[in-house]
Structure formats: structure tokens, C-alpha cells
């Protein structure tokens, strides 16, 4: 028995503590850190959705920025005010006055992104391994070129401004939770997910066990794009300004990095990756402007945070290639499984907790005496 | 077909006691006789003129086979004779360049592997293709879920049908593991099992999919004599219990001669001999293929 298997520990670490932080930062709206937490929520959606493709189905897509862009533009066009729309020349008459409420706009953003995935899925998903990655990079270029040149719909390189800032901690994390729940049920608890992981492990054997490879690949690609589109839309409503340059290679690589750092083979890995990649640069940022450590003034080190991140990534790849969490599904499982919530009301849980602690303490004592 | 008879009678007997109608009994018996007559003649798999060409290399040429339902067949031959290629073609992994394959009177030539599998033709692999990062139980569930009609969305909403389906699949999978004698390793990762058990797991996995025809590609490869002896018993057991047709590729002659009723022998892409175990053992062409020309003179 370990600490991490205990329901009470799980509840406190993965449900109660995050919830308290979220509620606290939701009350202090507009604070710098509350925006950062919002960004973390969006990264969480993006990284976990990328894990569906990269980790669970064995393809390696890098085109997430393209789906984000499509989602962001769709949602933007559906929610901005009439005066904003008037600046965009090519929109049809009926569309000028057409606005949707935020949840519906999000849904549309996801659906349009999924449609794009469906369209390009048929030719692109025939490719394997790194060929697929390069093809999806190509998709980013195509989408960028479209956004920059089709002025009449997208306002060209100037982008769209004045998006309503709908992305609050509540809306971001509620969407994230719903998406996470769908992904978790599909991947970890159903025959669909089992077939998906089987396909990743050995596609020939999976085929002769009745798994239809093409459908599976395309459906998971679409689902991933759906979530990415929603993530992109939320991102747009957080920044309130979008243009093609925000959805390019660097953004895509950032999401890929998240999924690799946290662990591609689990949804929880995506969460941890998003956590690290959102907050670590912020923590390292003071280094660049020079800080006082113990009365010693560090000189200004511009680019230090990038350097440290790079070294961290290299070390991670060398020593823990499967990512921080590997294929452990501990976070998502704790949030969604019933046993976490029923367990905290049982006396047995706490008795076990005491037992573990006792065992740990005596074990340490024994080690000491042995030395 | 004798193997299947007591099983059939049991079913009919149960039906009779339940209904207790003499008319039904006679009808059942009539149908049973009809079925028996049809069954004993029924061919499970019919291959005719099958050929496979990899660019210049003719891996398989003009192979014809006829497998009757409920029997055990072996496919033997030297290395590179094209045995695995034939299994690959039947299971749909390769598309044949000539000839036809009929399974229970349906033409399955060049069909997608997953559709062929859903019709009940399942196979194992020469060098094991287990899902190594999945648990043993999950591996077997992969087989069990093949005919499941539960959609992916039902799992999201946790419908009662989904839960019942999952539960019955798990029970079924555990039963299969029990039959193969590896139920104790249920929660371990498939890749961590010892080699012999991995072989057994592969058979359990396809058994779980309620197959009609099993294609076993060297099931005893890499097993020690005791393990392969066990395997012979298991294969015979499952064949009797499920009334399966089995086609088996094997190099271990003890296994082949012990198990199979009918043997096809291949060399250089062609079937050079077929017949019962005795006939094959004494066939000069078979001996020639295995041991060379002079040897066949000596033994004769």
C-alpha cells in the first residue's frame, strides 16, 4: 500500500487543493496570477488533446496550432460585436448581425476544427511516423497563409481585435473538465480506447482482432482537433486579440513540449506538462532581470530561463524518456473515479493512512540503525 | 464431428425438458439430423489456385486446400516454403495475386483483415504480436470486444447496457484465461510474461473472440518438450470444447503427428503432398523435401 493509492491523499492532492486554488483565484479576478491559471487551463486542454494523437494512437502530429487557429477564428467571428464585424469586408449580410452565445460558439469552434481534421485526415493519416509530423507542419503553413491572405473573412494579417473576454477561470476549467471527462471515459474505460492503445502497440495484430485502423485514426484525430479548436477559442477570448502570427510553429512546438514533458501516454501527463510549461518560465523569469539571493546580487541574465528550460528538457529526455508521469493516470483517475469520493467517508482509509505512516517511520528507523 | 455430438444432444435435451412438447422434440431431432448431415459435409475454408507474387519472387503458387469443419489440419514444410504467407493471405494481412479464398461459402479474397476477423477467422503470429503495454486481461478483452455492439459514446455516458456488456466481456475473458491456465497473471503486463505463457496468451486472446477457424502459426515454437506437450493437450481440448476448425503451422513433428488428422506439406511455394499423418510420414516427396534426394532412397 502506498500513499498515492489512498483515497484521502488523492482527494486532498488532486481535488480539494486545486479546487481551493481555483476558487481563490476566481475571486481575485484580473490578478496576474489568475490570468496565468486561466492560461494553464487552456494549455491543459491543448496538451491532453495532443496526447490523444501522439500518445494513445501512436501517430505524431505537430499541427495543433492550425486547429487552434481555426477554432479561435471561428469563435471570434461568431461572438464579436457588429461594429467589429463591419471592419471585415467580405462577410455576408446575414452574418453581420449574427452572434452566438459563448458555449455555442465554443462548440462551433470545436466542430469546425474537427471538420478540418476530417478533411486533411484522409490523405495525411496514411503517412507514418515522421512523415506525418512533417505533413501536419505543412498544415500550419497552409492555415497561416489562408488567414493572412483571405482579408475579406479574416481581416488579413491585422487580425481580429476586440474579442469579448469570456475566458474566465470558471469557463475555462469547466470546459476543460468536461473535455477531460469525455477523453478519460473514451480512452481508459471503453473498448474504443482499448482498441486505440492496441493499435499503437501493434497495428497488424489489432487489425486481425477486428480493429478498423482507418476509422480509428481519423476519429481520434478529429476528436483531438475538436478539443484543440475549443482550446484555441478559449485562448482567443483570453487574449482578446488574434491574428495568424499567434498560431505558428513555436506555439505548436510548445504544446508538443508539454505533452513530452508530462508524459505522452496518459492524460494526466498532459496536465503535468501544462503545469510545468506554464509556471516554470514564470518562476524563472526573475532570473533574467537579476535577483537578490542571500544578499548576493545576481547579474542580469537575459535568456537564462530559456536556457534552463532547454537543459531541463534534455535531462528529462535522457533520464525519463516517458515523461514525468509516464503512463500513470493518477490525476484524472482520482478526479473522476467514484472511489475517491466514497473513500474519504470511510474510517478504513484513515486507518490505512496511519498504518502507512507508521510503516514508513519504522522503516526509516531500521535503516538508520542498520547504518 | 463425433466430438460435437454429445454437446448438441445436451442442448436439444435441455430444450426438450423445458418445452415438454413431443412435437417440438421431433422437430428438434429432425433439425439436428439435418444439421448433422449438412455439417459433416460442410467445408469451412476452401482455397483454390492461390498464388502470391512479391515482384519477381513467387512465394506461393497454385495452392488449393479444403478444410472441413471441426477438424484439425497441419501445414508443414521447410523454411521459406510459404506457409506463413498462406496464413497471411487467409487472414487478410496480404492480398493474394491469384486464386480465391472462400470461408463458409463467402468469398473473402482480399477483404480487409478486420472484416475477415469479424467473420470468425482468427490467427496467431509466428513471432508473437501481443500488446505488450497492455495488461494480460486487456489483451484478452481485445479479442472479446470484437463482436461488441456497444458504441464509443455509450462509455462516455456510462449507460447500463455498456456496463453489462463490459462485465460480461470481462467474465468471458477470464474464462478464456482459465482455459489456457494463465488466469493468475491477469493484472501483469503482457510483455513481462515468460515466453511460453505469452504464446498461451495469444491463443487465449483469439479464443475470446468466438472464432470459427483458428490459424495457429507455430504455436509451439520456443517451447520446451513439456510445455509443448501441455500445449497439445490444450489445443485438443479447445478444439473439442468449441468445435473449432484449426489450421496449424508447426515444425515440431511430435506435435503435428499427435494432433492433426490431415496434413498439407509445402515446399518452395507449392503443396507437394497431403494426407493423413501416416501417409505423409512415408511420402517420398516429403522426405526428399526435408532430407534430400538420397535420404528418400535410403528410407525407401
PDB file of C-alpha atoms in Angstrom, chain A residues 51-271:
ATOM      1  CA  UNK A  51      -1.800  13.259 -26.135  1.00  0.00           C
ATOM      2  CA  UNK A  52      -4.794  11.557 -27.724  1.00  0.00           C
ATOM      3  CA  UNK A  53      -2.982  11.570 -31.050  1.00  0.00           C
ATOM      4  CA  UNK A  54       0.675  11.464 -30.058  1.00  0.00           C
ATOM      5  CA  UNK A  55       0.484   9.201 -27.077  1.00  0.00           C
ATOM      6  CA  UNK A  56      -2.544   6.972 -27.437  1.00  0.00           C
ATOM      7  CA  UNK A  57      -2.749   6.344 -31.135  1.00  0.00           C
ATOM      8  CA  UNK A  58       0.951   6.261 -31.987  1.00  0.00           C
ATOM      9  CA  UNK A  59       0.874   8.967 -34.630  1.00  0.00           C
ATOM     10  CA  UNK A  60       2.965  12.071 -34.108  1.00  0.00           C
ATOM     11  CA  UNK A  61       1.108  15.216 -35.076  1.00  0.00           C
ATOM     12  CA  UNK A  62       2.590  18.707 -34.708  1.00  0.00           C
ATOM     13  CA  UNK A  63      -0.252  20.591 -36.316  1.00  0.00           C
ATOM     14  CA  UNK A  64      -2.113  21.592 -33.193  1.00  0.00           C
ATOM     15  CA  UNK A  65      -1.581  25.307 -33.802  1.00  0.00           C
ATOM     16  CA  UNK A  66      -3.573  25.029 -37.028  1.00  0.00           C
ATOM     17  CA  UNK A  67      -6.601  23.598 -35.243  1.00  0.00           C
ATOM     18  CA  UNK A  68      -6.220  26.211 -32.521  1.00  0.00           C
ATOM     19  CA  UNK A  69      -6.227  28.949 -35.139  1.00  0.00           C
ATOM     20  CA  UNK A  70      -9.306  27.604 -36.846  1.00  0.00           C
ATOM     21  CA  UNK A  71     -11.106  27.325 -33.523  1.00  0.00           C
ATOM     22  CA  UNK A  72     -10.086  30.789 -32.413  1.00  0.00           C
ATOM     23  CA  UNK A  73     -11.174  32.455 -35.646  1.00  0.00           C
ATOM     24  CA  UNK A  74     -14.470  30.594 -35.750  1.00  0.00           C
ATOM     25  CA  UNK A  75     -15.364  31.554 -32.229  1.00  0.00           C
ATOM     26  CA  UNK A  76     -14.161  35.119 -32.769  1.00  0.00           C
ATOM     27  CA  UNK A  77     -16.301  35.617 -35.868  1.00  0.00           C
ATOM     28  CA  UNK A  78     -19.299  34.190 -34.069  1.00  0.00           C
ATOM     29  CA  UNK A  79     -19.047  36.381 -30.972  1.00  0.00           C
ATOM     30  CA  UNK A  80     -17.596  39.792 -31.860  1.00  0.00           C
ATOM     31  CA  UNK A  81     -19.885  42.815 -31.956  1.00  0.00           C
ATOM     32  CA  UNK A  82     -21.438  44.330 -35.054  1.00  0.00           C
ATOM     33  CA  UNK A  83     -19.063  47.267 -35.160  1.00  0.00           C
ATOM     34  CA  UNK A  84     -16.111  44.900 -35.128  1.00  0.00           C
ATOM     35  CA  UNK A  85     -17.635  42.845 -37.877  1.00  0.00           C
ATOM     36  CA  UNK A  86     -18.202  45.896 -40.038  1.00  0.00           C
ATOM     37  CA  UNK A  87     -14.439  46.225 -40.440  1.00  0.00           C
ATOM     38  CA  UNK A  88     -14.208  42.845 -42.103  1.00  0.00           C
ATOM     39  CA  UNK A  89     -15.257  43.437 -45.676  1.00  0.00           C
ATOM     40  CA  UNK A  90     -16.237  40.073 -47.071  1.00  0.00           C
ATOM     41  CA  UNK A  91     -18.744  38.835 -44.520  1.00  0.00           C
ATOM     42  CA  UNK A  92     -22.221  38.235 -45.933  1.00  0.00           C
ATOM     43  CA  UNK A  93     -25.096  40.477 -44.893  1.00  0.00           C
ATOM     44  CA  UNK A  94     -26.873  37.992 -42.638  1.00  0.00           C
ATOM     45  CA  UNK A  95     -23.684  37.155 -40.817  1.00  0.00           C
ATOM     46  CA  UNK A  96     -23.086  40.773 -39.813  1.00  0.00           C
ATOM     47  CA  UNK A  97     -25.847  40.663 -37.231  1.00  0.00           C
ATOM     48  CA  UNK A  98     -25.390  37.034 -36.321  1.00  0.00           C
ATOM     49  CA  UNK A  99     -23.887  36.307 -32.912  1.00  0.00           C
ATOM     50  CA  UNK A 100     -23.944  33.184 -30.819  1.00  0.00           C
ATOM     51  CA  UNK A 101     -23.738  32.758 -27.061  1.00  0.00           C
ATOM     52  CA  UNK A 102     -20.322  31.718 -25.839  1.00  0.00           C
ATOM     53  CA  UNK A 103     -20.906  27.987 -25.168  1.00  0.00           C
ATOM     54  CA  UNK A 104     -22.405  27.504 -28.639  1.00  0.00           C
ATOM     55  CA  UNK A 105     -19.563  29.453 -30.238  1.00  0.00           C
ATOM     56  CA  UNK A 106     -17.095  27.189 -28.446  1.00  0.00           C
ATOM     57  CA  UNK A 107     -18.908  24.140 -29.722  1.00  0.00           C
ATOM     58  CA  UNK A 108     -18.848  25.516 -33.271  1.00  0.00           C
ATOM     59  CA  UNK A 109     -15.129  26.271 -32.934  1.00  0.00           C
ATOM     60  CA  UNK A 110     -14.519  22.667 -31.984  1.00  0.00           C
ATOM     61  CA  UNK A 111     -16.708  21.328 -34.760  1.00  0.00           C
ATOM     62  CA  UNK A 112     -15.051  23.413 -37.480  1.00  0.00           C
ATOM     63  CA  UNK A 113     -11.614  22.321 -36.288  1.00  0.00           C
ATOM     64  CA  UNK A 114     -12.789  18.699 -36.304  1.00  0.00           C
ATOM     65  CA  UNK A 115     -14.113  19.184 -39.832  1.00  0.00           C
ATOM     66  CA  UNK A 116     -10.708  20.420 -40.942  1.00  0.00           C
ATOM     67  CA  UNK A 117      -9.127  17.381 -39.304  1.00  0.00           C
ATOM     68  CA  UNK A 118     -11.561  15.139 -41.146  1.00  0.00           C
ATOM     69  CA  UNK A 119     -10.706  16.783 -44.464  1.00  0.00           C
ATOM     70  CA  UNK A 120      -6.965  16.512 -44.119  1.00  0.00           C
ATOM     71  CA  UNK A 121      -7.132  13.259 -42.187  1.00  0.00           C
ATOM     72  CA  UNK A 122      -7.844  11.101 -45.203  1.00  0.00           C
ATOM     73  CA  UNK A 123      -4.688  11.968 -47.150  1.00  0.00           C
ATOM     74  CA  UNK A 124      -2.396  12.739 -44.220  1.00  0.00           C
ATOM     75  CA  UNK A 125      -3.096   9.812 -41.907  1.00  0.00           C
ATOM     76  CA  UNK A 126      -1.895   7.333 -44.496  1.00  0.00           C
ATOM     77  CA  UNK A 127       1.590   8.533 -43.648  1.00  0.00           C
ATOM     78  CA  UNK A 128       3.545   7.066 -40.800  1.00  0.00           C
ATOM     79  CA  UNK A 129       5.872   8.378 -38.071  1.00  0.00           C
ATOM     80  CA  UNK A 130       7.928  11.442 -39.026  1.00  0.00           C
ATOM     81  CA  UNK A 131       6.324  11.814 -42.444  1.00  0.00           C
ATOM     82  CA  UNK A 132       3.059  12.515 -40.670  1.00  0.00           C
ATOM     83  CA  UNK A 133       4.737  15.090 -38.442  1.00  0.00           C
ATOM     84  CA  UNK A 134       6.097  16.972 -41.436  1.00  0.00           C
ATOM     85  CA  UNK A 135       2.727  16.848 -43.183  1.00  0.00           C
ATOM     86  CA  UNK A 136       1.000  18.319 -40.143  1.00  0.00           C
ATOM     87  CA  UNK A 137       3.613  21.077 -40.018  1.00  0.00           C
ATOM     88  CA  UNK A 138       2.602  21.797 -43.584  1.00  0.00           C
ATOM     89  CA  UNK A 139      -0.967  22.189 -42.384  1.00  0.00           C
ATOM     90  CA  UNK A 140       0.110  25.022 -40.078  1.00  0.00           C
ATOM     91  CA  UNK A 141       1.697  26.835 -43.010  1.00  0.00           C
ATOM     92  CA  UNK A 142      -1.428  26.410 -45.100  1.00  0.00           C
ATOM     93  CA  UNK A 143      -3.721  27.714 -42.374  1.00  0.00           C
ATOM     94  CA  UNK A 144      -1.406  30.657 -41.691  1.00  0.00           C
ATOM     95  CA  UNK A 145      -1.299  31.546 -45.376  1.00  0.00           C
ATOM     96  CA  UNK A 146      -5.078  31.365 -45.545  1.00  0.00           C
ATOM     97  CA  UNK A 147      -5.560  33.568 -42.500  1.00  0.00           C
ATOM     98  CA  UNK A 148      -3.107  36.183 -43.738  1.00  0.00           C
ATOM     99  CA  UNK A 149      -4.375  36.391 -47.281  1.00  0.00           C
ATOM    100  CA  UNK A 150      -8.129  35.970 -47.151  1.00  0.00           C
ATOM    101  CA  UNK A 151      -8.744  39.526 -45.919  1.00  0.00           C
ATOM    102  CA  UNK A 152     -12.428  39.502 -46.564  1.00  0.00           C
ATOM    103  CA  UNK A 153     -13.087  36.837 -43.924  1.00  0.00           C
ATOM    104  CA  UNK A 154     -10.177  37.085 -41.542  1.00  0.00           C
ATOM    105  CA  UNK A 155      -9.146  40.719 -41.771  1.00  0.00           C
ATOM    106  CA  UNK A 156      -5.750  39.548 -43.043  1.00  0.00           C
ATOM    107  CA  UNK A 157      -2.543  39.970 -41.071  1.00  0.00           C
ATOM    108  CA  UNK A 158      -4.137  42.692 -38.939  1.00  0.00           C
ATOM    109  CA  UNK A 159      -6.132  40.001 -37.234  1.00  0.00           C
ATOM    110  CA  UNK A 160      -9.346  40.381 -35.280  1.00  0.00           C
ATOM    111  CA  UNK A 161      -9.428  42.596 -32.229  1.00  0.00           C
ATOM    112  CA  UNK A 162     -11.954  43.179 -29.537  1.00  0.00           C
ATOM    113  CA  UNK A 163     -12.973  39.635 -28.790  1.00  0.00           C
ATOM    114  CA  UNK A 164     -15.197  39.568 -25.717  1.00  0.00           C
ATOM    115  CA  UNK A 165     -13.116  38.265 -22.819  1.00  0.00           C
ATOM    116  CA  UNK A 166     -15.257  35.292 -21.970  1.00  0.00           C
ATOM    117  CA  UNK A 167     -12.387  33.133 -20.750  1.00  0.00           C
ATOM    118  CA  UNK A 168     -12.622  33.152 -17.009  1.00  0.00           C
ATOM    119  CA  UNK A 169     -11.312  30.555 -14.638  1.00  0.00           C
ATOM    120  CA  UNK A 170     -14.803  29.163 -14.313  1.00  0.00           C
ATOM    121  CA  UNK A 171     -15.477  28.801 -18.038  1.00  0.00           C
ATOM    122  CA  UNK A 172     -12.002  27.512 -18.892  1.00  0.00           C
ATOM    123  CA  UNK A 173     -11.867  24.871 -16.200  1.00  0.00           C
ATOM    124  CA  UNK A 174     -15.453  23.793 -16.668  1.00  0.00           C
ATOM    125  CA  UNK A 175     -14.807  23.208 -20.375  1.00  0.00           C
ATOM    126  CA  UNK A 176     -11.539  21.515 -19.517  1.00  0.00           C
ATOM    127  CA  UNK A 177     -13.227  19.226 -17.026  1.00  0.00           C
ATOM    128  CA  UNK A 178     -15.947  18.219 -19.476  1.00  0.00           C
ATOM    129  CA  UNK A 179     -13.437  17.507 -22.243  1.00  0.00           C
ATOM    130  CA  UNK A 180     -11.201  15.627 -19.847  1.00  0.00           C
ATOM    131  CA  UNK A 181     -14.110  13.506 -18.697  1.00  0.00           C
ATOM    132  CA  UNK A 182     -15.041  12.595 -22.267  1.00  0.00           C
ATOM    133  CA  UNK A 183     -11.452  11.753 -23.123  1.00  0.00           C
ATOM    134  CA  UNK A 184     -10.961   9.738 -19.952  1.00  0.00           C
ATOM    135  CA  UNK A 185     -14.084   7.666 -20.480  1.00  0.00           C
ATOM    136  CA  UNK A 186     -13.303   7.081 -24.138  1.00  0.00           C
ATOM    137  CA  UNK A 187      -9.658   6.195 -23.727  1.00  0.00           C
ATOM    138  CA  UNK A 188      -9.418   4.437 -20.413  1.00  0.00           C
ATOM    139  CA  UNK A 189     -12.797   2.815 -19.887  1.00  0.00           C
ATOM    140  CA  UNK A 190     -14.106   1.676 -23.236  1.00  0.00           C
ATOM    141  CA  UNK A 191     -13.452  -0.826 -25.950  1.00  0.00           C
ATOM    142  CA  UNK A 192     -12.744   2.102 -28.237  1.00  0.00           C
ATOM    143  CA  UNK A 193      -9.780   3.189 -26.148  1.00  0.00           C
ATOM    144  CA  UNK A 194      -8.561  -0.354 -25.726  1.00  0.00           C
ATOM    145  CA  UNK A 195      -8.563  -0.772 -29.480  1.00  0.00           C
ATOM    146  CA  UNK A 196      -6.719   2.506 -29.838  1.00  0.00           C
ATOM    147  CA  UNK A 197      -3.914   1.517 -27.498  1.00  0.00           C
ATOM    148  CA  UNK A 198      -3.754  -1.905 -29.135  1.00  0.00           C
ATOM    149  CA  UNK A 199      -3.367  -0.193 -32.485  1.00  0.00           C
ATOM    150  CA  UNK A 200      -0.462   1.807 -31.105  1.00  0.00           C
ATOM    151  CA  UNK A 201       1.256  -1.281 -29.734  1.00  0.00           C
ATOM    152  CA  UNK A 202       0.834  -3.425 -32.832  1.00  0.00           C
ATOM    153  CA  UNK A 203      -1.327  -2.351 -35.728  1.00  0.00           C
ATOM    154  CA  UNK A 204      -1.217  -5.656 -37.624  1.00  0.00           C
ATOM    155  CA  UNK A 205      -2.361  -7.671 -34.638  1.00  0.00           C
ATOM    156  CA  UNK A 206      -5.030  -5.092 -33.850  1.00  0.00           C
ATOM    157  CA  UNK A 207      -6.337  -5.365 -37.386  1.00  0.00           C
ATOM    158  CA  UNK A 208      -6.666  -9.114 -37.229  1.00  0.00           C
ATOM    159  CA  UNK A 209      -8.583  -8.663 -33.992  1.00  0.00           C
ATOM    160  CA  UNK A 210     -11.240  -6.619 -35.725  1.00  0.00           C
ATOM    161  CA  UNK A 211      -9.946  -3.082 -35.272  1.00  0.00           C
ATOM    162  CA  UNK A 212     -10.566  -0.909 -38.290  1.00  0.00           C
ATOM    163  CA  UNK A 213      -7.425   1.174 -38.436  1.00  0.00           C
ATOM    164  CA  UNK A 214      -8.535   3.975 -40.760  1.00  0.00           C
ATOM    165  CA  UNK A 215     -11.705   4.815 -38.839  1.00  0.00           C
ATOM    166  CA  UNK A 216      -9.902   4.722 -35.566  1.00  0.00           C
ATOM    167  CA  UNK A 217      -7.098   7.002 -36.693  1.00  0.00           C
ATOM    168  CA  UNK A 218      -9.394   9.549 -38.265  1.00  0.00           C
ATOM    169  CA  UNK A 219     -11.876   9.579 -35.406  1.00  0.00           C
ATOM    170  CA  UNK A 220      -9.196  10.156 -32.777  1.00  0.00           C
ATOM    171  CA  UNK A 221      -7.576  12.823 -34.941  1.00  0.00           C
ATOM    172  CA  UNK A 222     -10.924  14.599 -35.213  1.00  0.00           C
ATOM    173  CA  UNK A 223     -11.581  14.347 -31.501  1.00  0.00           C
ATOM    174  CA  UNK A 224      -8.164  15.770 -30.777  1.00  0.00           C
ATOM    175  CA  UNK A 225      -8.757  18.597 -33.239  1.00  0.00           C
ATOM    176  CA  UNK A 226     -12.155  19.256 -31.655  1.00  0.00           C
ATOM    177  CA  UNK A 227     -10.573  19.804 -28.268  1.00  0.00           C
ATOM    178  CA  UNK A 228      -7.750  21.827 -29.819  1.00  0.00           C
ATOM    179  CA  UNK A 229     -10.270  24.057 -31.561  1.00  0.00           C
ATOM    180  CA  UNK A 230     -12.017  24.715 -28.271  1.00  0.00           C
ATOM    181  CA  UNK A 231      -8.662  25.370 -26.637  1.00  0.00           C
ATOM    182  CA  UNK A 232      -7.773  27.832 -29.372  1.00  0.00           C
ATOM    183  CA  UNK A 233     -11.122  29.613 -28.999  1.00  0.00           C
ATOM    184  CA  UNK A 234     -10.620  29.947 -25.248  1.00  0.00           C
ATOM    185  CA  UNK A 235      -7.146  31.274 -25.893  1.00  0.00           C
ATOM    186  CA  UNK A 236      -8.546  33.869 -28.257  1.00  0.00           C
ATOM    187  CA  UNK A 237     -11.086  35.011 -25.696  1.00  0.00           C
ATOM    188  CA  UNK A 238      -8.351  35.262 -23.100  1.00  0.00           C
ATOM    189  CA  UNK A 239      -6.026  37.417 -25.224  1.00  0.00           C
ATOM    190  CA  UNK A 240      -8.951  39.246 -26.917  1.00  0.00           C
ATOM    191  CA  UNK A 241      -6.708  39.791 -29.943  1.00  0.00           C
ATOM    192  CA  UNK A 242      -5.938  37.134 -32.518  1.00  0.00           C
ATOM    193  CA  UNK A 243      -4.025  37.052 -35.745  1.00  0.00           C
ATOM    194  CA  UNK A 244      -2.221  34.426 -37.804  1.00  0.00           C
ATOM    195  CA  UNK A 245       1.132  35.014 -36.167  1.00  0.00           C
ATOM    196  CA  UNK A 246      -0.079  33.731 -32.812  1.00  0.00           C
ATOM    197  CA  UNK A 247      -0.699  30.273 -34.227  1.00  0.00           C
ATOM    198  CA  UNK A 248       2.555  29.183 -35.736  1.00  0.00           C
ATOM    199  CA  UNK A 249       5.344  26.667 -35.288  1.00  0.00           C
ATOM    200  CA  UNK A 250       6.515  27.905 -31.897  1.00  0.00           C
ATOM    201  CA  UNK A 251       3.046  27.542 -30.416  1.00  0.00           C
ATOM    202  CA  UNK A 252       2.723  24.071 -31.830  1.00  0.00           C
ATOM    203  CA  UNK A 253       6.120  23.050 -30.515  1.00  0.00           C
ATOM    204  CA  UNK A 254       5.241  24.429 -27.123  1.00  0.00           C
ATOM    205  CA  UNK A 255       2.262  22.077 -26.914  1.00  0.00           C
ATOM    206  CA  UNK A 256       4.350  19.163 -28.133  1.00  0.00           C
ATOM    207  CA  UNK A 257       6.888  20.016 -25.435  1.00  0.00           C
ATOM    208  CA  UNK A 258       4.167  19.990 -22.792  1.00  0.00           C
ATOM    209  CA  UNK A 259       2.974  16.596 -23.828  1.00  0.00           C
ATOM    210  CA  UNK A 260       6.513  15.193 -23.879  1.00  0.00           C
ATOM    211  CA  UNK A 261       7.480  16.679 -20.513  1.00  0.00           C
ATOM    212  CA  UNK A 262       4.384  15.467 -18.724  1.00  0.00           C
ATOM    213  CA  UNK A 263       4.180  12.122 -20.453  1.00  0.00           C
ATOM    214  CA  UNK A 264       2.547  11.359 -23.753  1.00  0.00           C
ATOM    215  CA  UNK A 265       0.975   8.098 -22.711  1.00  0.00           C
ATOM    216  CA  UNK A 266      -1.521   9.456 -20.230  1.00  0.00           C
ATOM    217  CA  UNK A 267      -3.993  12.291 -19.944  1.00  0.00           C
ATOM    218  CA  UNK A 268      -2.555  13.177 -16.545  1.00  0.00           C
ATOM    219  CA  UNK A 269       0.779  13.613 -18.282  1.00  0.00           C
ATOM    220  CA  UNK A 270      -0.720  16.388 -20.358  1.00  0.00           C
ATOM    221  CA  UNK A 271      -1.912  18.108 -17.200  1.00  0.00           C
TER     222      UNK A 271
END
